[in-house]
PDB file of N, CA and C in Angstrom:
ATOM      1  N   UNK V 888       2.699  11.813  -6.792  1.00 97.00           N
ATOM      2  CA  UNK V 888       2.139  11.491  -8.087  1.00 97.00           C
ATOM      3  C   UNK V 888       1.943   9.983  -8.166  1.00 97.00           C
ATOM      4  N   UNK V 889       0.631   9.552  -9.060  1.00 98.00           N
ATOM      5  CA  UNK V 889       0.574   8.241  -8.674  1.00 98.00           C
ATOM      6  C   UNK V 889       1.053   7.342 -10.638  1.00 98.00           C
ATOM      7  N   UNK V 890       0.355   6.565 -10.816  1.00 98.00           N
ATOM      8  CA  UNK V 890       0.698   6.371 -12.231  1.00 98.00           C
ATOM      9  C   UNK V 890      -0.627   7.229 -12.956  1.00 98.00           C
ATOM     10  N   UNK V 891      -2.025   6.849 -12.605  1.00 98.00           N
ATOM     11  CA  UNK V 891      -2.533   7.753 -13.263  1.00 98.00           C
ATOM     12  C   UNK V 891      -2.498   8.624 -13.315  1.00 98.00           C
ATOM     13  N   UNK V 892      -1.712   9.827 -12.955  1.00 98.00           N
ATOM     14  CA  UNK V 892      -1.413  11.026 -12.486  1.00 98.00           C
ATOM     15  C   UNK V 892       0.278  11.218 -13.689  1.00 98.00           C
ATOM     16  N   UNK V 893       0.603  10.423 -13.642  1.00 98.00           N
ATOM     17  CA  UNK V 893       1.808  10.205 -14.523  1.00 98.00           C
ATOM     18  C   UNK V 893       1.354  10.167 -16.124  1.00 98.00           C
ATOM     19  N   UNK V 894       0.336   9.155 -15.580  1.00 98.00           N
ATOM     20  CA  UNK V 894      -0.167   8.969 -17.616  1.00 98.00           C
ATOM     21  C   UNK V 894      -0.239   9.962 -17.957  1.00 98.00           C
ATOM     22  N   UNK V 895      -2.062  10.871 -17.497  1.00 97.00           N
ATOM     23  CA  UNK V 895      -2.100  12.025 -17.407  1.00 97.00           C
ATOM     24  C   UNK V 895      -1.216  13.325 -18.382  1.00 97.00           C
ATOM     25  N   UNK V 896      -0.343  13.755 -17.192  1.00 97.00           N
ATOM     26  CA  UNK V 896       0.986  14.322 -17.236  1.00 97.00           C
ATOM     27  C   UNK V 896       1.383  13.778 -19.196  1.00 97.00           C
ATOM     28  N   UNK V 897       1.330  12.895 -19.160  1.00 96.00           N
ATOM     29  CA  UNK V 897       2.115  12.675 -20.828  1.00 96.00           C
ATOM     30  C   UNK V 897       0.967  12.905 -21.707  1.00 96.00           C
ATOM     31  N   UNK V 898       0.020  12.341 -21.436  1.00 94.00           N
ATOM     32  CA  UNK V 898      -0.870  11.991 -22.547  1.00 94.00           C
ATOM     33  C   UNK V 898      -1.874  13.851 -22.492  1.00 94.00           C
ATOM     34  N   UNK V 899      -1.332  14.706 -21.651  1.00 94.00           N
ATOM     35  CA  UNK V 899      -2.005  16.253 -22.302  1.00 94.00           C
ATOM     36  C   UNK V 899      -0.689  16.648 -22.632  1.00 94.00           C
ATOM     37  N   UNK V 900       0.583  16.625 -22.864  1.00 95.00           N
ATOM     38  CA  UNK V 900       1.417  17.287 -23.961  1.00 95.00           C
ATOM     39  C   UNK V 900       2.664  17.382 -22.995  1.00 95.00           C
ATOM     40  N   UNK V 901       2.717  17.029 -21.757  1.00 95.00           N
ATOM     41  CA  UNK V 901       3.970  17.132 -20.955  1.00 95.00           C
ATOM     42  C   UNK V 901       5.189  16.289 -21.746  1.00 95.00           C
ATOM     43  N   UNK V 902       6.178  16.680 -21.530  1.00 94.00           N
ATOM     44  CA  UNK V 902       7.661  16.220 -22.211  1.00 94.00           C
ATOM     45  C   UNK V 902       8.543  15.205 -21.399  1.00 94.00           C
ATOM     46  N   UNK V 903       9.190  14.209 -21.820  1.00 94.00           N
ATOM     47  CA  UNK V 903      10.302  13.692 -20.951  1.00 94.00           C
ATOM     48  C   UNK V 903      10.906  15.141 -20.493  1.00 94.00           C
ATOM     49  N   UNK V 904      11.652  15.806 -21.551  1.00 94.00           N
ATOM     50  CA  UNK V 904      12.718  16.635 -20.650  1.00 94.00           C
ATOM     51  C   UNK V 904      12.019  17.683 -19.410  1.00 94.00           C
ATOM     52  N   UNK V 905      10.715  18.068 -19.825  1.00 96.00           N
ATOM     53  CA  UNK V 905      10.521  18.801 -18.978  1.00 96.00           C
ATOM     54  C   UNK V 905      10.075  17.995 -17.235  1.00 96.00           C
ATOM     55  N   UNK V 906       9.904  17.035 -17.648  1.00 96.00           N
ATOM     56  CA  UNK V 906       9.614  16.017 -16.611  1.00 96.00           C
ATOM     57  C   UNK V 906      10.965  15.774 -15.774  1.00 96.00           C
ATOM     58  N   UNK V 907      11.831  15.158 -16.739  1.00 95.00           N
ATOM     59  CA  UNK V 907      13.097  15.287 -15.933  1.00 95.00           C
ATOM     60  C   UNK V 907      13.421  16.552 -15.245  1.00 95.00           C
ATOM     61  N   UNK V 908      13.432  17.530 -15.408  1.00 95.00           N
ATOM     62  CA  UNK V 908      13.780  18.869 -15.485  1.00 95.00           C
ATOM     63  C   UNK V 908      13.154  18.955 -13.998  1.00 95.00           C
ATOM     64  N   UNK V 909      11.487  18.809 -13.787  1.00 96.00           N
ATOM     65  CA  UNK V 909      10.533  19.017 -12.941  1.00 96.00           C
ATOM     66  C   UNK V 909      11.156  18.075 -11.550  1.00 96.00           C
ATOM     67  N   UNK V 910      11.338  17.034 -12.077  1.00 95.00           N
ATOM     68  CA  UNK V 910      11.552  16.120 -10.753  1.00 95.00           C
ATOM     69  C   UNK V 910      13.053  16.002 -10.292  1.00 95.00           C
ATOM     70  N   UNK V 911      14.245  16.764 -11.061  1.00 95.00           N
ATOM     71  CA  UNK V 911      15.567  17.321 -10.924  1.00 95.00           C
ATOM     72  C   UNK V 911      16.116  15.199 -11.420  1.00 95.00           C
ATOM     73  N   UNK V 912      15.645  14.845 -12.216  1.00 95.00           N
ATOM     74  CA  UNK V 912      16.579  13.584 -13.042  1.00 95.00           C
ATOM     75  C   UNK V 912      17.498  14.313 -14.044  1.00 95.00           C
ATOM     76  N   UNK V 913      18.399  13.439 -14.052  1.00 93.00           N
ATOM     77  CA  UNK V 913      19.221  13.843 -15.270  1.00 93.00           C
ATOM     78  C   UNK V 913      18.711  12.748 -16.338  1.00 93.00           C
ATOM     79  N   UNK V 914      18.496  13.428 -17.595  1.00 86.00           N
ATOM     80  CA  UNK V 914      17.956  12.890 -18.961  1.00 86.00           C
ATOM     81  C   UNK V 914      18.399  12.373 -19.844  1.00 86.00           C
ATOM     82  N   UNK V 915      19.557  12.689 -19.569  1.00 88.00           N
ATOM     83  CA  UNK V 915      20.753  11.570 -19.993  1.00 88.00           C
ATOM     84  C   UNK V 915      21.491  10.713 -19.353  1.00 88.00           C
ATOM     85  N   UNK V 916      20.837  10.292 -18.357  1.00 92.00           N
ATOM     86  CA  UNK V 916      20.769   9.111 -17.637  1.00 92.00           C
ATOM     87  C   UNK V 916      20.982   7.620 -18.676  1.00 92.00           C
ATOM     88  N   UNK V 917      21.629   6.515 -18.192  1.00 91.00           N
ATOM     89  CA  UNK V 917      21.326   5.579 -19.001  1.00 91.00           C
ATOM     90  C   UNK V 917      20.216   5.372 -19.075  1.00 91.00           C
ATOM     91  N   UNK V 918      19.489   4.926 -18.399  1.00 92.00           N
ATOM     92  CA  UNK V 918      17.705   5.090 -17.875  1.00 92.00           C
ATOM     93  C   UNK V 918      17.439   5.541 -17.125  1.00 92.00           C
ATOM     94  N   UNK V 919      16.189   6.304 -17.199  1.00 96.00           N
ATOM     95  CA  UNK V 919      15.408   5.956 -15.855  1.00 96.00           C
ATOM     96  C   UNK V 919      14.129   5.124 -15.398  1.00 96.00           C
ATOM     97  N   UNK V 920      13.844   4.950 -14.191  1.00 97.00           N
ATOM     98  CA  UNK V 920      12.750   4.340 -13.707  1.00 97.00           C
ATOM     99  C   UNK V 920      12.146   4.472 -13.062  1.00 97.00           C
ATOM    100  N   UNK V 921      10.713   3.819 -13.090  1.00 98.00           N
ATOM    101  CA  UNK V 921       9.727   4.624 -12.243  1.00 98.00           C
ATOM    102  C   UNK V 921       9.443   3.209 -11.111  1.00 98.00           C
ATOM    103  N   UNK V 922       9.483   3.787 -10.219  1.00 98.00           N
ATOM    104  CA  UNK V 922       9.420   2.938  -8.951  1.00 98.00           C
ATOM    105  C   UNK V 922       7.999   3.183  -8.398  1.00 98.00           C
ATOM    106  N   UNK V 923       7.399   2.221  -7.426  1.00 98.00           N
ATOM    107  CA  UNK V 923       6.392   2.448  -6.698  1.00 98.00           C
ATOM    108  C   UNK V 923       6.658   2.527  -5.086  1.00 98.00           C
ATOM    109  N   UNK V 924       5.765   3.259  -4.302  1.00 97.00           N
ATOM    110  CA  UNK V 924       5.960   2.892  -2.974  1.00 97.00           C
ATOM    111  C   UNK V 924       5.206   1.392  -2.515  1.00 97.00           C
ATOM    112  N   UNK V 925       6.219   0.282  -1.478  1.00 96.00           N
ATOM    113  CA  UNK V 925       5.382  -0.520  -1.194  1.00 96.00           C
ATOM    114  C   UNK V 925       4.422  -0.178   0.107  1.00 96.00           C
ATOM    115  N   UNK V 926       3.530  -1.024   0.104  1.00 95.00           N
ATOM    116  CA  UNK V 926       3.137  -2.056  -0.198  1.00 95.00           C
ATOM    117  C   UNK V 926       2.836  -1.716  -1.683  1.00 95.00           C
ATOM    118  N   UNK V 927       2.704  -2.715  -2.556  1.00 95.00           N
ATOM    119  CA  UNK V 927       2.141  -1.799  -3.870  1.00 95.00           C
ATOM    120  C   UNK V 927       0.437  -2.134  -3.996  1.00 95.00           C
ATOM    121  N   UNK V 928      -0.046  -1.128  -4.338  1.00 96.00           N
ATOM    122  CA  UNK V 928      -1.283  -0.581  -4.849  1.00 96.00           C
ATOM    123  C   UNK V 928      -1.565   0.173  -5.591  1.00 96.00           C
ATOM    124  N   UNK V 929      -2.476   0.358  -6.633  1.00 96.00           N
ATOM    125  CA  UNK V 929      -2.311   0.807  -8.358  1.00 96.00           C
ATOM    126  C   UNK V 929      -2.430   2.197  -7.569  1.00 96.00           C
ATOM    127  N   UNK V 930      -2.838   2.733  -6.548  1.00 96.00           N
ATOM    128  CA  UNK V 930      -2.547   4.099  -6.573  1.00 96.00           C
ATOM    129  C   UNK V 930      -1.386   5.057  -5.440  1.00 96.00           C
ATOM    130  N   UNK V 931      -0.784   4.080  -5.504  1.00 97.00           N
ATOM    131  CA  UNK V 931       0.356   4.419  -4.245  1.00 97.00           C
ATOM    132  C   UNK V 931       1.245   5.264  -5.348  1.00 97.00           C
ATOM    133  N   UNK V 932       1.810   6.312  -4.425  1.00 97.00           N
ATOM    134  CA  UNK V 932       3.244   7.366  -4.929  1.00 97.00           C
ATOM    135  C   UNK V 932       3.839   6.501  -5.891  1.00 97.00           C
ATOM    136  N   UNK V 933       4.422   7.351  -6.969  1.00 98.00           N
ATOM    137  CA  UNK V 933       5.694   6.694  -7.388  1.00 98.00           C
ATOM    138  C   UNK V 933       7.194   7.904  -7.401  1.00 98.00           C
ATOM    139  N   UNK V 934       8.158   7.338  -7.384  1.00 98.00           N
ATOM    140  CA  UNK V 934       9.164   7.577  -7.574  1.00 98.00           C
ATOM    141  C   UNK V 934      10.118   6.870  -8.792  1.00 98.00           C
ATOM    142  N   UNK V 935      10.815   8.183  -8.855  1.00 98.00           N
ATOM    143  CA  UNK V 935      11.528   8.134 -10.176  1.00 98.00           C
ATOM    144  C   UNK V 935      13.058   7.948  -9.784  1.00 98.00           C
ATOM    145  N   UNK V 936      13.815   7.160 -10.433  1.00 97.00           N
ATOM    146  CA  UNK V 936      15.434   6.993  -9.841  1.00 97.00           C
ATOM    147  C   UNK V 936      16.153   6.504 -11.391  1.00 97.00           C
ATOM    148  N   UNK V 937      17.452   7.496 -11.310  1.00 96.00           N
ATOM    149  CA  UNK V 937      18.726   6.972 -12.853  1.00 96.00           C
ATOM    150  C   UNK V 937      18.828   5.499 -12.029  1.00 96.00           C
ATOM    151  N   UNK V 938      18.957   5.001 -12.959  1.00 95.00           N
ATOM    152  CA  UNK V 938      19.654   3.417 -13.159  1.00 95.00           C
ATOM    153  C   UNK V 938      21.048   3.800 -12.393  1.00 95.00           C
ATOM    154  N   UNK V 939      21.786   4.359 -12.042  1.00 95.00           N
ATOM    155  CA  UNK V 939      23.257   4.343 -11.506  1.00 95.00           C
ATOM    156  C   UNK V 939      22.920   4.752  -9.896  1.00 95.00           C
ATOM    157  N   UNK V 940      22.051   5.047  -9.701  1.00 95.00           N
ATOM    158  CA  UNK V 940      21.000   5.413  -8.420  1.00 95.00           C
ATOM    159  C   UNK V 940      20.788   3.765  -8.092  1.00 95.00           C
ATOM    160  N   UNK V 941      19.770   3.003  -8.742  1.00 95.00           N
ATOM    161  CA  UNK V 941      19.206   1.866  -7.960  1.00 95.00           C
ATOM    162  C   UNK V 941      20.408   0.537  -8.422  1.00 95.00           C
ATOM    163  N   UNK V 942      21.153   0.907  -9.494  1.00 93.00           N
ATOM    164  CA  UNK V 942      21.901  -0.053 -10.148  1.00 93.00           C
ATOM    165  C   UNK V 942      21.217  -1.212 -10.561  1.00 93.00           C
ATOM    166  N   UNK V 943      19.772  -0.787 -10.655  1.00 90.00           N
ATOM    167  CA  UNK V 943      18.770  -1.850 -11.625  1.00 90.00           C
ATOM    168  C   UNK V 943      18.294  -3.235 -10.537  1.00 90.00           C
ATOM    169  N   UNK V 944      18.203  -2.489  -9.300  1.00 94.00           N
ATOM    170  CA  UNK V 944      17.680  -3.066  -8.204  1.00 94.00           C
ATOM    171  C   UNK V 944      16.179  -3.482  -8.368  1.00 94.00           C
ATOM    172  N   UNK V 945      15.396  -4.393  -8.269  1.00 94.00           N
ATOM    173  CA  UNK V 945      13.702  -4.252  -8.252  1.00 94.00           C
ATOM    174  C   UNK V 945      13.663  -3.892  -7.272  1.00 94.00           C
ATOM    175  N   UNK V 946      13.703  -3.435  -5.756  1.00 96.00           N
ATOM    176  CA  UNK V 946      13.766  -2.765  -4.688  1.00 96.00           C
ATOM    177  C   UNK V 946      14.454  -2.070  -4.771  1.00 96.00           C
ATOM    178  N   UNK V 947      14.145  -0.674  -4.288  1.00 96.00           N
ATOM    179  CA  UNK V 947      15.200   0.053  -3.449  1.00 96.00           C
ATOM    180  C   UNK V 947      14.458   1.246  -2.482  1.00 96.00           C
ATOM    181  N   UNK V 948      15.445   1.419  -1.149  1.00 97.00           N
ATOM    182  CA  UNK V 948      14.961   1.704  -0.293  1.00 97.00           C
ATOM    183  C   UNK V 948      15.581   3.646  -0.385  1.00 97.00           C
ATOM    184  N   UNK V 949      15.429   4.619  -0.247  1.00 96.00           N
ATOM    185  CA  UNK V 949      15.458   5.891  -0.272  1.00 96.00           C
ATOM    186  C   UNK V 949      14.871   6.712   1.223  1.00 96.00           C
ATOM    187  N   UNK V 950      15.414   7.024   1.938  1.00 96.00           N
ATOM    188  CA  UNK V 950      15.109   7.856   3.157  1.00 96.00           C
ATOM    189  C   UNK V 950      13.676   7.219   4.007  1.00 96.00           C
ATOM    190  N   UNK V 951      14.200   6.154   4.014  1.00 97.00           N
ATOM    191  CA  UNK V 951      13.532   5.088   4.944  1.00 97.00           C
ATOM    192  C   UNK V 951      12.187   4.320   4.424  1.00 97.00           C
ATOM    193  N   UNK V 952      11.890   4.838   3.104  1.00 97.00           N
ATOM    194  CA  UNK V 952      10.553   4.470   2.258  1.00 97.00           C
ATOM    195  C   UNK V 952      10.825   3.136   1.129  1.00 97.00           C
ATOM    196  N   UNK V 953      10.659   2.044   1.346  1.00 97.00           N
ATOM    197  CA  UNK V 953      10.842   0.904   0.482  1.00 97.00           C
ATOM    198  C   UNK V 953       9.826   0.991  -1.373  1.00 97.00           C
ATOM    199  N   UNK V 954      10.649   1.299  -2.113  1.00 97.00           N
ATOM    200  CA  UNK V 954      10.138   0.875  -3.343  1.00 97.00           C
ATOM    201  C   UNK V 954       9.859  -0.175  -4.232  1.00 97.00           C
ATOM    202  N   UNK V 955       9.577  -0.039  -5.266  1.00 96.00           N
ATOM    203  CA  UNK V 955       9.983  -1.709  -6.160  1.00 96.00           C
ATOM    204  C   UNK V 955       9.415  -1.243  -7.692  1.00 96.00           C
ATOM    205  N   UNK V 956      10.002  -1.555  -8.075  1.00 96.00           N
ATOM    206  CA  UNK V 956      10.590  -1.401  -9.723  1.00 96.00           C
ATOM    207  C   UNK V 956       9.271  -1.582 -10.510  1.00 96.00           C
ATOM    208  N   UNK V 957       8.563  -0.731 -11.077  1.00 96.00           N
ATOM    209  CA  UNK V 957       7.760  -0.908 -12.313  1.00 96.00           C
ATOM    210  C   UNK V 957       8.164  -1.349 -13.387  1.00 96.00           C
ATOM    211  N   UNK V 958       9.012  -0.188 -13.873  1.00 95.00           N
ATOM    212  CA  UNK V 958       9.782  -0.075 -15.798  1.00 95.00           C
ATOM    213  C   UNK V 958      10.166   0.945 -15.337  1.00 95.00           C
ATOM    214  N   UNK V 959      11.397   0.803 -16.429  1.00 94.00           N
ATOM    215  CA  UNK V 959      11.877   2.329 -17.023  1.00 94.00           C
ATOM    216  C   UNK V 959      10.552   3.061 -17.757  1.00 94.00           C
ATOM    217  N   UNK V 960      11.191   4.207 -18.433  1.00 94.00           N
ATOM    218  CA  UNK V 960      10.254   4.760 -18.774  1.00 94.00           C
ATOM    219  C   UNK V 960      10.418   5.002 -20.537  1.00 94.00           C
ATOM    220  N   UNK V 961      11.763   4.673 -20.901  1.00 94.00           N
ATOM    221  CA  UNK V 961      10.994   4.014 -22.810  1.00 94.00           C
ATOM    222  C   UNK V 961       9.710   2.934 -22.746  1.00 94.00           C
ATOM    223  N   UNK V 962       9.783   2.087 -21.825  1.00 95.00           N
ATOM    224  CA  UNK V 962       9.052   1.029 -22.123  1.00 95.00           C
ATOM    225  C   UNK V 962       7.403   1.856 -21.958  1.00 95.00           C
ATOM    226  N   UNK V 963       7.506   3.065 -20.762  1.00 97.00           N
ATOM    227  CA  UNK V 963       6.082   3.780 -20.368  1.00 97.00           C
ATOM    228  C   UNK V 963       5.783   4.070 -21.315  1.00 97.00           C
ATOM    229  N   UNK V 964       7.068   5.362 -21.945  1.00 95.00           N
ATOM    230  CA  UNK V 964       6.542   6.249 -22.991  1.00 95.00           C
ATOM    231  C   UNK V 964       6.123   5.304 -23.798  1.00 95.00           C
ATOM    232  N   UNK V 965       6.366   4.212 -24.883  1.00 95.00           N
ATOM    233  CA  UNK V 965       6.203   3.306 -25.574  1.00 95.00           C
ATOM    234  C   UNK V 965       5.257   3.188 -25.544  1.00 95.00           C
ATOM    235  N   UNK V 966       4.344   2.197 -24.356  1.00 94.00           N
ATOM    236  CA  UNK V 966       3.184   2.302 -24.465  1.00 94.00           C
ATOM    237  C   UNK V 966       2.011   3.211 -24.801  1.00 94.00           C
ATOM    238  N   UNK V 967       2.108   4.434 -23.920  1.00 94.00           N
ATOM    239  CA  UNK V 967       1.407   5.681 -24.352  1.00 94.00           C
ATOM    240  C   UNK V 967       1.275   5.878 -25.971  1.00 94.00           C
ATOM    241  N   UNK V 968       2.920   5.638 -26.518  1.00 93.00           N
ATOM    242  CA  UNK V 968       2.747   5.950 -28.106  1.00 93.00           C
ATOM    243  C   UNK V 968       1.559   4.774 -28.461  1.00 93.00           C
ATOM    244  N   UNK V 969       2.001   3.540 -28.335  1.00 92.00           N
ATOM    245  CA  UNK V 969       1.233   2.735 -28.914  1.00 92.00           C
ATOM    246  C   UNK V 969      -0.407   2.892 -28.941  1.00 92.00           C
ATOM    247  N   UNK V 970      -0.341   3.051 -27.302  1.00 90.00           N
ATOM    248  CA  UNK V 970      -2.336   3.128 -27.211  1.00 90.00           C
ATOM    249  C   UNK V 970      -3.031   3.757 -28.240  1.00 90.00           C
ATOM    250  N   UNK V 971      -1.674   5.602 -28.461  1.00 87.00           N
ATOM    251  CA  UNK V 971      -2.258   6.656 -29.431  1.00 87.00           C
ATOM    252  C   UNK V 971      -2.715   5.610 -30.875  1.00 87.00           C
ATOM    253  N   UNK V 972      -1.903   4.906 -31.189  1.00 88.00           N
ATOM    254  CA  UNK V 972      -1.882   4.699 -32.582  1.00 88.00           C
ATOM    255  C   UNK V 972      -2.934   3.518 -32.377  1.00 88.00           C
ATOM    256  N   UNK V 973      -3.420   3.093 -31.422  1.00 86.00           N
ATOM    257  CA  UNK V 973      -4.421   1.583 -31.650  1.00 86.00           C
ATOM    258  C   UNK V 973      -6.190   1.853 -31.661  1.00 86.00           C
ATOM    259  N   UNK V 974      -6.642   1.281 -31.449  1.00 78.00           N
ATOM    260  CA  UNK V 974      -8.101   1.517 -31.109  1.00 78.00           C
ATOM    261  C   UNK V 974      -8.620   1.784 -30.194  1.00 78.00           C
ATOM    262  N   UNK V 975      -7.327   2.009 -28.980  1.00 71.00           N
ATOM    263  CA  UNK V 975      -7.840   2.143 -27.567  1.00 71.00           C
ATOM    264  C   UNK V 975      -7.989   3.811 -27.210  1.00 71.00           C
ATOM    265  N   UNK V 976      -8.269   4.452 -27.996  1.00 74.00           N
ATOM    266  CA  UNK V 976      -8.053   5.941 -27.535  1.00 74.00           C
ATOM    267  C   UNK V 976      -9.456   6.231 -27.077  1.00 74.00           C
ATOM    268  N   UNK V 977     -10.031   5.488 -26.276  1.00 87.00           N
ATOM    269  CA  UNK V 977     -11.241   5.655 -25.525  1.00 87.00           C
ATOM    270  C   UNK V 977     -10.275   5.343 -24.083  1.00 87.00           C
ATOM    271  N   UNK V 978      -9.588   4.837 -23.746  1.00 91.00           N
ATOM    272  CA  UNK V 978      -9.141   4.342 -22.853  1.00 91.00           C
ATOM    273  C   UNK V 978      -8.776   5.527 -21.725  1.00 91.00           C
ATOM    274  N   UNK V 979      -9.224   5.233 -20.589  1.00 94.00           N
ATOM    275  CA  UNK V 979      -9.082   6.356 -19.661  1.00 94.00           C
ATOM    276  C   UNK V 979      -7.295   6.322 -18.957  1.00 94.00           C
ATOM    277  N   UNK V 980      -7.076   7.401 -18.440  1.00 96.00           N
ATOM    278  CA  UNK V 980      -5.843   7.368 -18.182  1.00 96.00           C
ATOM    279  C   UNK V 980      -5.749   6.711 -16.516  1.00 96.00           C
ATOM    280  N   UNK V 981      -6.918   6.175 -16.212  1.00 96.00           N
ATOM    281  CA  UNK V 981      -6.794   4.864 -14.805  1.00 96.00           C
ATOM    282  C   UNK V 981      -6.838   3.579 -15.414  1.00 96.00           C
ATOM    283  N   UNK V 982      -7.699   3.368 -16.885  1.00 95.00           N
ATOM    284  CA  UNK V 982      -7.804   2.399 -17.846  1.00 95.00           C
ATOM    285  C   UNK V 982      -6.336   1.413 -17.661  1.00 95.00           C
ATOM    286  N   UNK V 983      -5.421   2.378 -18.480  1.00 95.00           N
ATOM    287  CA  UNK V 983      -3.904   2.194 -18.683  1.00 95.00           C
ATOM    288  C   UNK V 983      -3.526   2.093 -17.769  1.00 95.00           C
ATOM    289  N   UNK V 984      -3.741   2.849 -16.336  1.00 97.00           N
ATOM    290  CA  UNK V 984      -2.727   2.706 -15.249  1.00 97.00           C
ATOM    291  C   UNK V 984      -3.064   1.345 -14.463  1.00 97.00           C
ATOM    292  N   UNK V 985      -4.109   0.918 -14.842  1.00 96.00           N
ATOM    293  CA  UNK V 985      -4.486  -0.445 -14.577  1.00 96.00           C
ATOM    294  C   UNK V 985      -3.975  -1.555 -15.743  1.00 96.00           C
ATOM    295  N   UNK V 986      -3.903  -1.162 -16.759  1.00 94.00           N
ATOM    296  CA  UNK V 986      -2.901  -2.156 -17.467  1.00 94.00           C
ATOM    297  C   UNK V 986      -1.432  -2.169 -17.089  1.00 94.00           C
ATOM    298  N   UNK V 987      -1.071  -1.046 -17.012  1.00 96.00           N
ATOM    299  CA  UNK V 987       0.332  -1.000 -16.676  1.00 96.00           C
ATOM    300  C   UNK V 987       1.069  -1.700 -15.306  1.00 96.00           C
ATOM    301  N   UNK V 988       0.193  -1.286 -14.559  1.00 97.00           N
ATOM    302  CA  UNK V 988      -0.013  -1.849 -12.827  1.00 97.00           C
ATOM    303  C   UNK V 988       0.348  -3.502 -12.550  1.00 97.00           C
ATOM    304  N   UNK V 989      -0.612  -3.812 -13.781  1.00 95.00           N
ATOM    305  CA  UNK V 989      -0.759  -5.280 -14.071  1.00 95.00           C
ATOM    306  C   UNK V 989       0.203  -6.276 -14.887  1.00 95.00           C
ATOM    307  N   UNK V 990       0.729  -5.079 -15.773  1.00 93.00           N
ATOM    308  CA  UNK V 990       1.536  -5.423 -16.771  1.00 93.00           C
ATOM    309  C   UNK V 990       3.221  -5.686 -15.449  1.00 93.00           C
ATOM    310  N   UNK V 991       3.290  -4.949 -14.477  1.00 93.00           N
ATOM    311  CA  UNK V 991       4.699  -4.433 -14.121  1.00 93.00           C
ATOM    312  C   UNK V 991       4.487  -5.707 -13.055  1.00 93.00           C
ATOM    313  N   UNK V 992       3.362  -5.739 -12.051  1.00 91.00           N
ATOM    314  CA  UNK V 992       2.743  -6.996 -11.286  1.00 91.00           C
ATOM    315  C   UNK V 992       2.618  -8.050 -11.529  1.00 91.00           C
ATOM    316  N   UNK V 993       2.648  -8.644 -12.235  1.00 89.00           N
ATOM    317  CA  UNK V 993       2.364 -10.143 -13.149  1.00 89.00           C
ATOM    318  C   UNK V 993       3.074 -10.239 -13.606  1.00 89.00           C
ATOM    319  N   UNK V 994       3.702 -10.146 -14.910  1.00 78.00           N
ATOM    320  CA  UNK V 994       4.223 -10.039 -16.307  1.00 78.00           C
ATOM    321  C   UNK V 994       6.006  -9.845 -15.768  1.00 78.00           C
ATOM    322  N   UNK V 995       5.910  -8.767 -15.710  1.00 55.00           N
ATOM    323  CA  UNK V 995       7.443  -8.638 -15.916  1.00 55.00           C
ATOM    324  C   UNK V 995       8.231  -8.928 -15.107  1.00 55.00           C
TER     325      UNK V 995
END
């Protein structure tokens, strides 16, 4: 799954829990987070890991595949809410995954 593939997934009616549920996270996790595979590129895999998993690593490495830290995923869901409520609901769900991409690449 990539991020646009993730947006997607939320923005037609999919659930955190059932998401957790799907990818076997626990949901009562302190957090979780969505990781990318490196090298990073807006459409490379992502992976999902509890915070007691990476211990809030921006890298982490999992069965020989190197990641690196996007966001958790209040900050994802968050956004998604927000877009709903702004003027951007033209915005395609590669739109966002290119803000987000950028937002996690630059910014944070």
């Amino acid at each position: 799954m990539n991020l646009s593939e993730l947006i997607n997934y939320f923005r037609s009616g999919g659930s955190y829990k059932d998401f957790c549920q799907d990818q076997l996270l626990d949901q009562e996790s302190e957090a979780v987070e969505i990781y990318m595979e490196q090298p990073l590129e807006l459409n490379n895999t992502l992976a999902f890991f509890e915070i007691e998993t990476t211990e809030g690593s921006l890298e982490f490495v999992k069965d020989g595949i190197r990641y690196y830290s996007l966001f958790g995923f209040p900050y994802f869901i968050n956004v998604l809410e927000e877009i709903k409520k702004s003027d951007h609901l033209d915005f395609t769900d590669k739109d966002i995954a290119e803000l987000l991409y950028n937002y996690a690449i630059n910014e944070a």
